[in-house]
XYZ file of C-alpha atoms in Angstrom:
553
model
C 0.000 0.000 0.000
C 1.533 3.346 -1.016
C 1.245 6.208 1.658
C -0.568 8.634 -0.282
C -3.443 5.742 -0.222
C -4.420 7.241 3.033
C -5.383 10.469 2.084
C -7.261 9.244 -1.529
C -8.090 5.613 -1.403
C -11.854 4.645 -0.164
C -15.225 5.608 -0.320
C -14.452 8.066 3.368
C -11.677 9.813 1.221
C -14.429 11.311 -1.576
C -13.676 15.024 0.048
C -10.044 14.242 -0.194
C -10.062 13.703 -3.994
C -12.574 16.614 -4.470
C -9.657 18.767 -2.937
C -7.121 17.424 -4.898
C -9.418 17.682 -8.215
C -9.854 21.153 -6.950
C -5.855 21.121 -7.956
C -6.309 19.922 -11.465
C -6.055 15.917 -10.001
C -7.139 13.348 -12.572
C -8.867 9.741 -11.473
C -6.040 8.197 -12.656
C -3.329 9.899 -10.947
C -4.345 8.201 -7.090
C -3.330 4.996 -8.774
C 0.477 6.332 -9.056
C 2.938 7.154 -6.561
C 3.117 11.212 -5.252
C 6.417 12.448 -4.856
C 6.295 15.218 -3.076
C 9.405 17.752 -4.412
C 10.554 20.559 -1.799
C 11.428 23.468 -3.918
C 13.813 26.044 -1.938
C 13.647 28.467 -4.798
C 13.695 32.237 -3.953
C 14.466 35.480 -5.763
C 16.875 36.757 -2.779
C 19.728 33.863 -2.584
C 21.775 33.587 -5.853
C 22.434 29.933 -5.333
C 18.489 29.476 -5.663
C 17.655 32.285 -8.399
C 17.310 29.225 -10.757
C 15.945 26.348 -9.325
C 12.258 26.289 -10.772
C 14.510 24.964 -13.771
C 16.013 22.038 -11.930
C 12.792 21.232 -10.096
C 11.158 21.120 -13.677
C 13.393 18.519 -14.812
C 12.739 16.541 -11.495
C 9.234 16.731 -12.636
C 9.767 15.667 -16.289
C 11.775 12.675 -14.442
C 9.254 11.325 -12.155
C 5.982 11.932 -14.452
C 8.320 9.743 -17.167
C 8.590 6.814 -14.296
C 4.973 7.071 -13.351
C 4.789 8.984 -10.705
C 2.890 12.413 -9.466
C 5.257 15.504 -8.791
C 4.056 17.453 -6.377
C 6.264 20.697 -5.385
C 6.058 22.292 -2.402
C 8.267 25.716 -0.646
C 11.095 25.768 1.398
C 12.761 28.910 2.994
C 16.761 29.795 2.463
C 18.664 32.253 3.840
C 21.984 33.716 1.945
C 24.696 33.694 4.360
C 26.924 36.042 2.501
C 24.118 38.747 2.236
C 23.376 38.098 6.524
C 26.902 37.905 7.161
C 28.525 40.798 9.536
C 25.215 41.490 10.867
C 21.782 40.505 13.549
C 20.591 38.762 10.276
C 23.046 35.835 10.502
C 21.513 35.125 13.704
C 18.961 33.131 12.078
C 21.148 31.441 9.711
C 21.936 27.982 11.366
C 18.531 28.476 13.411
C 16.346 28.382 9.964
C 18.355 24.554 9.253
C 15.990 23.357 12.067
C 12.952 25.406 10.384
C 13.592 24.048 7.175
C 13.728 20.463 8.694
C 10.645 20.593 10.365
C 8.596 22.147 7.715
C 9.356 19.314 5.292
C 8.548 16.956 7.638
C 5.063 18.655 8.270
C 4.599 19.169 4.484
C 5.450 15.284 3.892
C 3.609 13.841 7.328
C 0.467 16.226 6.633
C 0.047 14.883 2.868
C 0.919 11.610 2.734
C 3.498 11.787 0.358
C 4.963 8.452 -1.019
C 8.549 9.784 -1.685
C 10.565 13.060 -1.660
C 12.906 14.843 -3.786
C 15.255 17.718 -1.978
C 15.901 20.372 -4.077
C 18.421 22.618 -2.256
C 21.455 24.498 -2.714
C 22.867 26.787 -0.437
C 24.688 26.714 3.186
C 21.545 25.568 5.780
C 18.931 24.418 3.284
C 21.215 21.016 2.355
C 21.447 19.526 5.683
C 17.820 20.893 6.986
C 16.521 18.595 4.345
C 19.027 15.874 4.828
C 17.386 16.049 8.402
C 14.183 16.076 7.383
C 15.257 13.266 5.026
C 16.389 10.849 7.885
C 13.784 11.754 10.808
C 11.138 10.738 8.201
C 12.683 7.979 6.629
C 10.384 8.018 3.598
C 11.970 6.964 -0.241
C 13.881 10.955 -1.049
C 16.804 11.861 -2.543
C 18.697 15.059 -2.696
C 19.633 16.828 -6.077
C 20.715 20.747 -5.860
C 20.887 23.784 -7.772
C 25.187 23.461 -8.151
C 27.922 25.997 -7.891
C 28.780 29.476 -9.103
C 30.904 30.146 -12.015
C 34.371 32.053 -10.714
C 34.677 35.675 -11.393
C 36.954 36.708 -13.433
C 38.780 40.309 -13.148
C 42.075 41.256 -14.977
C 42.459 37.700 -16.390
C 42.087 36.244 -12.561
C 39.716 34.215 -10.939
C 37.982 36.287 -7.906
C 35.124 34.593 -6.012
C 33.200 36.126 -2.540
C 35.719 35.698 -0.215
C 38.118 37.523 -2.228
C 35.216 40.821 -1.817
C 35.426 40.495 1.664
C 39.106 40.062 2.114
C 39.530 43.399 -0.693
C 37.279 45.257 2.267
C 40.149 44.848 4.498
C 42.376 46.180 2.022
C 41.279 49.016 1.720
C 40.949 50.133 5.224
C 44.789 49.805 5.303
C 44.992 51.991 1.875
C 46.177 48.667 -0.173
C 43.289 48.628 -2.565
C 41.167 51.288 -3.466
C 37.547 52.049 -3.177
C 37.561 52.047 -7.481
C 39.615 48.554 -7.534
C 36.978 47.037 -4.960
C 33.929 48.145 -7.493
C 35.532 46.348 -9.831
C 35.398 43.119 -7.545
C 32.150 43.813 -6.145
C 30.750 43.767 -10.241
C 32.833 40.282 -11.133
C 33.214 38.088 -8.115
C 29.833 36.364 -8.783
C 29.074 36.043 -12.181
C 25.639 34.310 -12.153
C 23.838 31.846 -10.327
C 24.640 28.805 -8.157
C 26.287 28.183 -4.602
C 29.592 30.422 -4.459
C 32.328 29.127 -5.964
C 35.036 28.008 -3.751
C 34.567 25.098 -1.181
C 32.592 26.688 1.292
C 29.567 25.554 3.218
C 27.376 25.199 0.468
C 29.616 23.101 -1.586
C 31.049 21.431 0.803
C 27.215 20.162 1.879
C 26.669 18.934 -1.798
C 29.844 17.387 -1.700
C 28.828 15.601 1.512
C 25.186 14.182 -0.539
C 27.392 12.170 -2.279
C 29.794 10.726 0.079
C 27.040 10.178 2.118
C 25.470 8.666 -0.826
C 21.512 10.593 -0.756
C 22.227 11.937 -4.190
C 23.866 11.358 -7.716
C 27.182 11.268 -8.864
C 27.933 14.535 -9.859
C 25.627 16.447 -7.133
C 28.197 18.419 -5.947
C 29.978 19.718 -8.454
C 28.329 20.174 -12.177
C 28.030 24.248 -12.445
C 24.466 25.503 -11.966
C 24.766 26.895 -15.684
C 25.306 23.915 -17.141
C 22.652 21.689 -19.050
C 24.165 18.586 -17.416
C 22.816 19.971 -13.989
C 19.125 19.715 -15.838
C 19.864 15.769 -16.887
C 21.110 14.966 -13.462
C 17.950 16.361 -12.314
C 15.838 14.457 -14.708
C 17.941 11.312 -13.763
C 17.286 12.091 -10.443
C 13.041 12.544 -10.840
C 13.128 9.185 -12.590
C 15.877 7.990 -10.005
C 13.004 8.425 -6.820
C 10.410 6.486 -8.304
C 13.010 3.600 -8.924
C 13.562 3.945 -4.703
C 9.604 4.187 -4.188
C 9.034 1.057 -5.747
C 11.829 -0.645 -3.983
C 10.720 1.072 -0.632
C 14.355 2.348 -0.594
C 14.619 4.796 2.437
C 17.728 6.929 4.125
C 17.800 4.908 7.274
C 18.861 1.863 4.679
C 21.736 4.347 3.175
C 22.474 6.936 6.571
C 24.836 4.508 8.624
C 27.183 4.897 10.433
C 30.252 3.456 7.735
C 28.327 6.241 5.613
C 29.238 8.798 8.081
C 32.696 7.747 8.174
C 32.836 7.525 4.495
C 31.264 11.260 4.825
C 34.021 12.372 6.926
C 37.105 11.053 5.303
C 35.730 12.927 2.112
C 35.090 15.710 4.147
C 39.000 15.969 5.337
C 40.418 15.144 1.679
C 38.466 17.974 0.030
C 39.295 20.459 3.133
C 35.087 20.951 3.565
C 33.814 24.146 5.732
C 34.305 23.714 9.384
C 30.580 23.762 9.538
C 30.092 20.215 8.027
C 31.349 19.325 11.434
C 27.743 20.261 12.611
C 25.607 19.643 10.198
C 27.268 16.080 10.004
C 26.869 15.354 13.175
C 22.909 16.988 13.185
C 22.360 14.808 10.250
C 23.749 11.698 11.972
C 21.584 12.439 15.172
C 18.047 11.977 13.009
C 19.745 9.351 11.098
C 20.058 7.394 14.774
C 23.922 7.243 14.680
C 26.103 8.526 16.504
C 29.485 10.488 15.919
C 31.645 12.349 18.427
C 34.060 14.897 17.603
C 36.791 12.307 18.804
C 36.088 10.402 15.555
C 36.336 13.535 13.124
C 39.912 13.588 14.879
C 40.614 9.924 14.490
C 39.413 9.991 10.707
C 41.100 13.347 10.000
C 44.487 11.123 11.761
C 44.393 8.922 8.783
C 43.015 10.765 5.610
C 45.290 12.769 3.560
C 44.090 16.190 2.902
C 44.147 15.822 -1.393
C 42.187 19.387 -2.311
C 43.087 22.766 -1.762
C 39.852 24.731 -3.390
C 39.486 28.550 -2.526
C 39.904 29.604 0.152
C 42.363 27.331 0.965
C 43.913 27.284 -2.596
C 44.113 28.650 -6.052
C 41.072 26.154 -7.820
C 36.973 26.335 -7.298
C 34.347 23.794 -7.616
C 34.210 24.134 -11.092
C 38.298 22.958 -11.268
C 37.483 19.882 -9.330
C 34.465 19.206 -11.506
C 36.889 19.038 -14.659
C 39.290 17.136 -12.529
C 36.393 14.330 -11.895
C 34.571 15.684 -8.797
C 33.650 13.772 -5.643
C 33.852 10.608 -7.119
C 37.649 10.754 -8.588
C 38.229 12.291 -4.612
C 36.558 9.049 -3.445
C 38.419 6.664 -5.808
C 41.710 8.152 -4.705
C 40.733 7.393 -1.367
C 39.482 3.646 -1.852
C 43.092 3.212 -3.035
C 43.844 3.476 0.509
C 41.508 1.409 1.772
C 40.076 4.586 3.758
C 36.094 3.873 2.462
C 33.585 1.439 3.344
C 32.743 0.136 -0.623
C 29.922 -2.033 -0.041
C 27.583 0.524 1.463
C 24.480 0.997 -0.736
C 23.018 4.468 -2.289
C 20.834 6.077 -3.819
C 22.160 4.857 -7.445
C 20.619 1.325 -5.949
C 24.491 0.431 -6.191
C 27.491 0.289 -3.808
C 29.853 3.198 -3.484
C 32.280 0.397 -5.161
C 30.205 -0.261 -7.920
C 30.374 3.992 -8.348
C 33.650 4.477 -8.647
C 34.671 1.413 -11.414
C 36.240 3.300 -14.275
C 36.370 6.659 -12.480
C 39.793 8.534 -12.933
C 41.264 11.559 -11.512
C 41.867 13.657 -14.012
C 44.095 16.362 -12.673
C 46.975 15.771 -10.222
C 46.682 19.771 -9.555
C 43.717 19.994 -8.356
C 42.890 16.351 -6.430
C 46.558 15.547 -5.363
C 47.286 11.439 -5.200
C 46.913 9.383 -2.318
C 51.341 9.273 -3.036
C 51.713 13.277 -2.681
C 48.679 14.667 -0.969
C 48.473 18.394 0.091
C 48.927 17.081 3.712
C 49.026 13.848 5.328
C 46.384 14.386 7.563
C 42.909 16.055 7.109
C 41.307 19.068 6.305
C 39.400 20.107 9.717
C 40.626 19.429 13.521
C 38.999 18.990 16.362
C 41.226 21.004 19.259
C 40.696 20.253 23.102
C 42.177 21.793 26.187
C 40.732 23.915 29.334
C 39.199 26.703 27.303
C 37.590 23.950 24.780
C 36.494 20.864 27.207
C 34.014 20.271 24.650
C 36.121 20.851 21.893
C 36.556 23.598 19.317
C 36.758 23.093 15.468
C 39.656 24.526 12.876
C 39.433 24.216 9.211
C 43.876 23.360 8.772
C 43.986 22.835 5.498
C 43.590 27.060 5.411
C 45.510 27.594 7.886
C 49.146 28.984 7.254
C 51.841 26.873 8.566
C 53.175 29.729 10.356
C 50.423 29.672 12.581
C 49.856 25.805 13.259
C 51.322 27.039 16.596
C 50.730 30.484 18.107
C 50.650 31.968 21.735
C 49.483 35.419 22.307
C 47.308 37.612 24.293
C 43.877 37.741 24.189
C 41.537 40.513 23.087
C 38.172 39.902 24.236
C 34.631 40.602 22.799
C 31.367 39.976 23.606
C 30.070 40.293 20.248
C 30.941 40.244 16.526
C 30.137 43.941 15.418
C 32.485 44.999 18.751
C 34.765 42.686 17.322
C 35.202 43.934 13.835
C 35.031 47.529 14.811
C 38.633 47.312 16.806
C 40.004 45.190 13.718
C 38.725 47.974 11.262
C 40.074 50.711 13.579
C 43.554 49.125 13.990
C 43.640 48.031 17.145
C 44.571 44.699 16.740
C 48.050 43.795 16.313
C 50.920 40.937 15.090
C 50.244 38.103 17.778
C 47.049 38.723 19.255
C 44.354 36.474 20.053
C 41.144 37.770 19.391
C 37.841 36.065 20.999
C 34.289 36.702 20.215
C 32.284 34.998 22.496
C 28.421 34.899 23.101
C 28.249 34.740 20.049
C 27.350 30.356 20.550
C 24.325 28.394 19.485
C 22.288 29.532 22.864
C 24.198 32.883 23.731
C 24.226 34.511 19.834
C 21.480 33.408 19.800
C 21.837 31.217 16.490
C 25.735 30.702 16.351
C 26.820 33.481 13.319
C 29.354 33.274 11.196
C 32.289 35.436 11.336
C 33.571 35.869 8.338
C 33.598 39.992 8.370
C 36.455 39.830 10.836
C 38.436 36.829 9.557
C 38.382 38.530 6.091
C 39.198 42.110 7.780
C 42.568 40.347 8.840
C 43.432 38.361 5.817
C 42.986 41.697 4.023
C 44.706 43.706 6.812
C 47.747 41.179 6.195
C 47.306 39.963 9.693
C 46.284 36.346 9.117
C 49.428 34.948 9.444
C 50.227 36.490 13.081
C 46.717 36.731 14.522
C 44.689 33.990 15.811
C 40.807 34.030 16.198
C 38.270 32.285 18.134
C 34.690 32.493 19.269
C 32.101 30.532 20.490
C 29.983 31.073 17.216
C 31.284 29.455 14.197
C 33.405 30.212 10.476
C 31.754 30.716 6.936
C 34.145 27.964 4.736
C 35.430 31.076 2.786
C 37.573 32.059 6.283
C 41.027 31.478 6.435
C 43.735 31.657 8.875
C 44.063 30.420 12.624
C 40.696 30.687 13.035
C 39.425 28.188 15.670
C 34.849 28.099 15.943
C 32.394 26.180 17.990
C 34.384 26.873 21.351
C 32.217 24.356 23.971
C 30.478 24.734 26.407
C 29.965 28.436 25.231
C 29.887 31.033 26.889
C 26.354 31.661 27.758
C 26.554 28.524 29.496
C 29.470 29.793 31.338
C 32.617 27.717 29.419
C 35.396 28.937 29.725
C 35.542 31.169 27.154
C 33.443 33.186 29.489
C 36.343 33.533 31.944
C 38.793 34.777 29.070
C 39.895 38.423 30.158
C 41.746 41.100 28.227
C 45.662 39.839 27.957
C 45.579 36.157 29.573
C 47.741 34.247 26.962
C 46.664 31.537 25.068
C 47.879 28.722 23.374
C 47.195 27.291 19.947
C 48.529 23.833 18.456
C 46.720 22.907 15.986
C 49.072 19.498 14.984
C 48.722 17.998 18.677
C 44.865 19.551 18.380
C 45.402 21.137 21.546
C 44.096 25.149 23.159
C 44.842 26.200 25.872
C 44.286 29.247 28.396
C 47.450 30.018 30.499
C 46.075 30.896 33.577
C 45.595 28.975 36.621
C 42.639 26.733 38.106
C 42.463 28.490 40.935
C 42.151 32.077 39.419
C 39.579 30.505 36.822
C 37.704 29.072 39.984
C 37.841 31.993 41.510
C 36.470 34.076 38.196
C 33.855 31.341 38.112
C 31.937 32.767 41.023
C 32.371 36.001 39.657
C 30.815 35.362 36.836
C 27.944 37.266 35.368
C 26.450 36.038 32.101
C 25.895 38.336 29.224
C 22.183 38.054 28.701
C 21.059 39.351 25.218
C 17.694 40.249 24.487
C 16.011 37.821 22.243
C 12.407 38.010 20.714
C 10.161 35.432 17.984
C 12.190 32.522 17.063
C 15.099 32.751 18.230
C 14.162 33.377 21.880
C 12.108 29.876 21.504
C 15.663 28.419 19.497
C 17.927 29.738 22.042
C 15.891 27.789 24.898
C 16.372 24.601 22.803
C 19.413 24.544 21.214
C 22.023 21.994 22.386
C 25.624 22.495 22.414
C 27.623 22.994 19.211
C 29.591 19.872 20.347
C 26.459 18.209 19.884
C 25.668 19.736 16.121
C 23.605 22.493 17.657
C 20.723 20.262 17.412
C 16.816 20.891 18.505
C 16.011 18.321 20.801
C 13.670 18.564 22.704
C-alpha cells in the first residue's frame, strides 16, 4: 500500500479527492505514486535564483517513471548577504525550520517519496534532516555551484570581496579597484564558488550517498545539472518502488565515508555540525573524537578557494567527488559495499572513475597534507572541543601563543580590527556569540576577512564561540564548547591572559591557573542578550555545538 493511499483511497476519502481535483487531479493519478518535491527556490539567494529549472526537470523525471510531482516551498537564507550582521543570527537556526517544515509538508500529505531540491549553506542539511527523521523513499539533487569571477584575467570569487574590504581600510586597494570586484566576483547563479559551506554540503550528498554522482559539483549553468535532475526525478520512483529509504543508506560506515571525504576535500568547518545533526536523526552517533581519528588517517588531497588557487568548477573538470573518493578507496580509507541512492554500492560507483588532474585532487602518493582538512582542538578553554578548518591555515600559525583581546560580540569585534587596534600576535575572541548565547551561532567571516585583508592572518589567531563561513582562512578556531552563555570557559577569558594554539597535537589552551579561573567562576555574570520570535524559543532549545547544535527537545 503506497502512503498517499491514506489520504485518496476509499469511499471516506471522496472530500479528499474533491480537494485534490480542486488542484487539477485526474482519477487516474491516485493509482500512481506522489512524490512530493521541496522546492527552496527564492528570488533573494543567488544559489536558488534558478531552481524552478532544476525542479522542472525533477518533474519531467518522475511523471516519465509514473509517478505524481508534487512541489512544495522551502525557505533559504543567503549567508553572505546576513553575514557581519543581527541577520546571521537566524542562519543555522532556519536549518531546524527548514527540517521541520518538510517533515510537516510530507507527514500532513501523505506523500509516497521526496525529492530535496536545495542548494545553499543551511537548506542542504535541513533537508538531509528532514530526510532521515522521516525515513520516507527521497533523494537530494541541488541547484550546483557558481561560475568564478573573473577580473584582470584572474579568478575572484566572494571571499576575495570580503578580504579586498580589508584592504582598503589599510589603503592597499582602493575604493575604485573594490567596485571592480564587487561587479565580477559572482558572475551568475549557483552556490559560491570556492569550497565553502554550500559546496562542501553537496559534496557531503554524495559521500554520504543521498544523491547522484555529480551532485556536488556540475556548475548551476550547465545543461548537465538539468539531466542529473531528470535522472534524479526518474531515479526516486526507482527507490519508491523498492521502498528504498535513508535509514537503509544513513549509517554509520556512511558517516565515516562522509568524513574522510570531508577531510580530503578540506570541507567548511561547519560540516562538522551539520554532520553530526544529520547523523543524530539518522540514529547514529558520531563524536568529535572520531572527526579527529578519521582526519588522523586521511590525507588532505584538495586545496579549493579559500584554501587554494582552484573552485568547484576545477574539481568538476578534474572528476569531482567521485575521482576524490576513488583516490581514497586506493587506501583502503572507504567502506565500498555501502548501498546508495544509485541502488548500487559506493564500489560499484567508482569502477572506471579517474582523476583527471593531479593539480587539483593531489594522489593518495603526494597529498596536500598527510592528515585532514578540519581538527577537532581540546584543552581547558575547549572541554568540549573547538573546530579549525587546517587545510587554510598557514603553517606559520599551526602554533601560536598570544594575548587575548576579548569581545562579547561580533560587530564589537570587527570595529577594533577595522580601527587598527589589533596587532601581530594577538588572540582575538568573540564569544556569546554560541548556538544559545548569539542566539543562532553566526558566522564570522567579516572579521576573519578584515585580517586576511589587513595582512594579519598569518600572526593573529581568532576564536569564538559562534562558528566560520568555509570562505575564512587563517588560525581561526569556531564552535568553542560549552559556550559562553553557558558559562565555558571562554566566558572567563579576560583582556591579555595568553593563550595557546597547536593545531598538529589539536590542543588550546588558556594560560592561567585553576584556581584564578575558579575563583572568576563565582564572579561570573552572564551576558544576557535580548532575544524576541524565534530565536528566543531556538535559544531555549538549542544543544551544544559539540552536539551539532541540534533541537532536541
Amino acid at each position: 500500500m503506497m502512503k498517499s493511499e491514506k489520504a485518496n483511497k476509499g469511499i471516506d476519502k471522496a472530500p479528499h479527492r474533491s480537494l485534490f481535483k480542486a488542484l487539477g487531479f485526474i482519477d487516474e493519478e491516485f493509482d500512481r505514486p506522489l512524490i512530493g518535491i521541496a522546492n527552496a527556490f527564492s528570488e533573494i539567494v543567488p544559489g536558488h535564483k534558478h531552481l524552478k529549472e532544476v525542479v522542472e526537470a525533477v518533474k519531467q523525471g518522475v511523471r516519465m517513471a509514473g509517478g505524481v510531482p508534487v512541489e512544495f516551498p522551502v525557505i533559504g537564507v543567503c549567508d553572505g548577504i546576513a553575514m557581519g550582521h543581527e541577520g546571521m543570527k537566524f542562519s543555522l537556526a532556519s536549518r531546524e525550520l527548514i527540517a521541520d517544515s518538510i517533515e510537516v509538508m510530507a507527514s500532513a500529505h501523505c506523500f509516497d517519496g521526496l525529492v530535496l531540491v536545495p542548494n545553499c549553506d543551511k537548506i542542504v542539511p535541513g533537508m538531509l534532516m528532514a530526510a532521515a527523521r522521516l525515513n520516507l523513499p527521497a533523494i537530494i539533487v541541488s541547484g550546483g555551484p557558481m561560475l568564478a569571477g573573473k577580473h584582470n584575467g584572474n579568478t575572484l570569487d566572494l571571499s576575495a570581496v570580503f578580504e579586498a574590504v580589508g584592504k582598503v581600510q589599510i589603503g592597499g586597494m582602493s575604493e575604485e579597484e573594490l567596485k571592480e570586484y564587487e561587479d565580477n566576483a559572482c558572475p551568475g547563479c549557483g552556490s559560491c564558488s570556492g569550497m565553502y559551506t554550500a559546496n562542501s554540503m553537496n559534496c557531503m550528498t554524495e559521500a554520504l550517498g543521498m544523491a547522484l554522482p555529480g551532485n556536488g559539483t556540475i556548475p548551476a549553468v550547465y545543461a548537465e545539472r538539468v539531466r542529473l535532475a531528470k535522472r534524479t526525478g526518474l531515479k526516486i520512483m526507482d527507490l519508491v518502488n523498492k521502498n528504498l529509504c535513508p535509514k537503509d543508506i544513513l549509517t554509520e560506515k556512511k558517516f565515516e565515508n562522509a568524513l574522510a571525504v570531508d577531510m580530503a576535500l578540506g570541507c567548511s568547518s561547519n560540516t562538522v555540525l551539520h554532520l553530526t545533526a544529520i547523523a543524530h536523526e539518522a540514529d547514529v552517533a558520531i563524536d568529535l573524537e572520531k572527526i579527529n581519528e578519521i582526519s588522523e588517517r586521511t590525507p588532505n588531497l584538495c586545496r579549493l578557494s579559500p584554501a587554494g588557487p582552484h573552485h568547484v568548477e576545477d574539481l568538476y573538470q578534474a572528476g569531482g567527488v567521485q575521482a576524490v573518493m576513488m583516490e581514497l578507496s586506493r587506501g583502503n580509507l572507504l567502506h565500498m559495499d555501502e548501498l546508495t541512492v544509485s541502488d548500487a554500492t559506493v564500489g560499484d560507483l567508482l569502477v572506471g572513475v579517474k582523476n583527471k588532474n593531479n593539480n587539483v585532487i593531489s594522489s593518495l602518493e603526494n597529498p596536500k597534507s598527510k592528515k585532514g582538512g578540519l581538527a577537532v582542538l581540546w584543552g581547558n578553554l575547549a572541554p568540549e572541543g573547538g573546530v579549525v578548518k587546517k587545510s587554510a591555515v598557514s603553517p606559520d600559525m599551526m602554533k601560536h601563543r598570544g594575548p587575548a583581546r576579548v569581545f562579547d560580540s561580533e560587530e564589537n569585534a570587527i570595529k577594533s580590527v577595522l580601527g587598527g587596534h589589533i596587532v601581530h600576535g594577538d588572540v582575538v575572541v568573540i564569544r556569546y556569540e554560541g548556538p544559545k548565547g548569539g542566539p543562532g551561532m553566526r558566522e564570522m567571516l567579516s572579521p576573519t576577512s578584515a585580517l586576511v585583508g589587513m595582512g594579519l592572518d598569518k600572526t593573529v589567531a581568532l576564536i569564538t564561540d559562534g562558528r566560520f563561513s568555509g570562505a575564512t582562512k587563517g588560525s581561526a578556531i569556531g564552535h568553542v564548547s560549552p559556550e559562553a552563555s553557558e558559562g565555558g570557559p571562554i566566558a572567563l577569558v579576560e583582556e591579555g591572559d595568553m593563550i595557546e594554539i597547536d593545531i598538529e597535537n589539536c590542543k588550546l589552551s588558556l594560560n592561567v591557573s585553576e584556581e584564578v579561573l575558579n575563583k572568576r567562576k563565582k564572579d561570573l555574570k552572564i551576558l544576557e542578550k535580548v532575544n524576541y520570535g524565534y530565536l528566543k524559543r531556538y535559544s531555549k532549545m538549542v544543544s551544544s555545538a559539540s552536539r551539532g547544535a541540534i533541537v532536541d527537545v
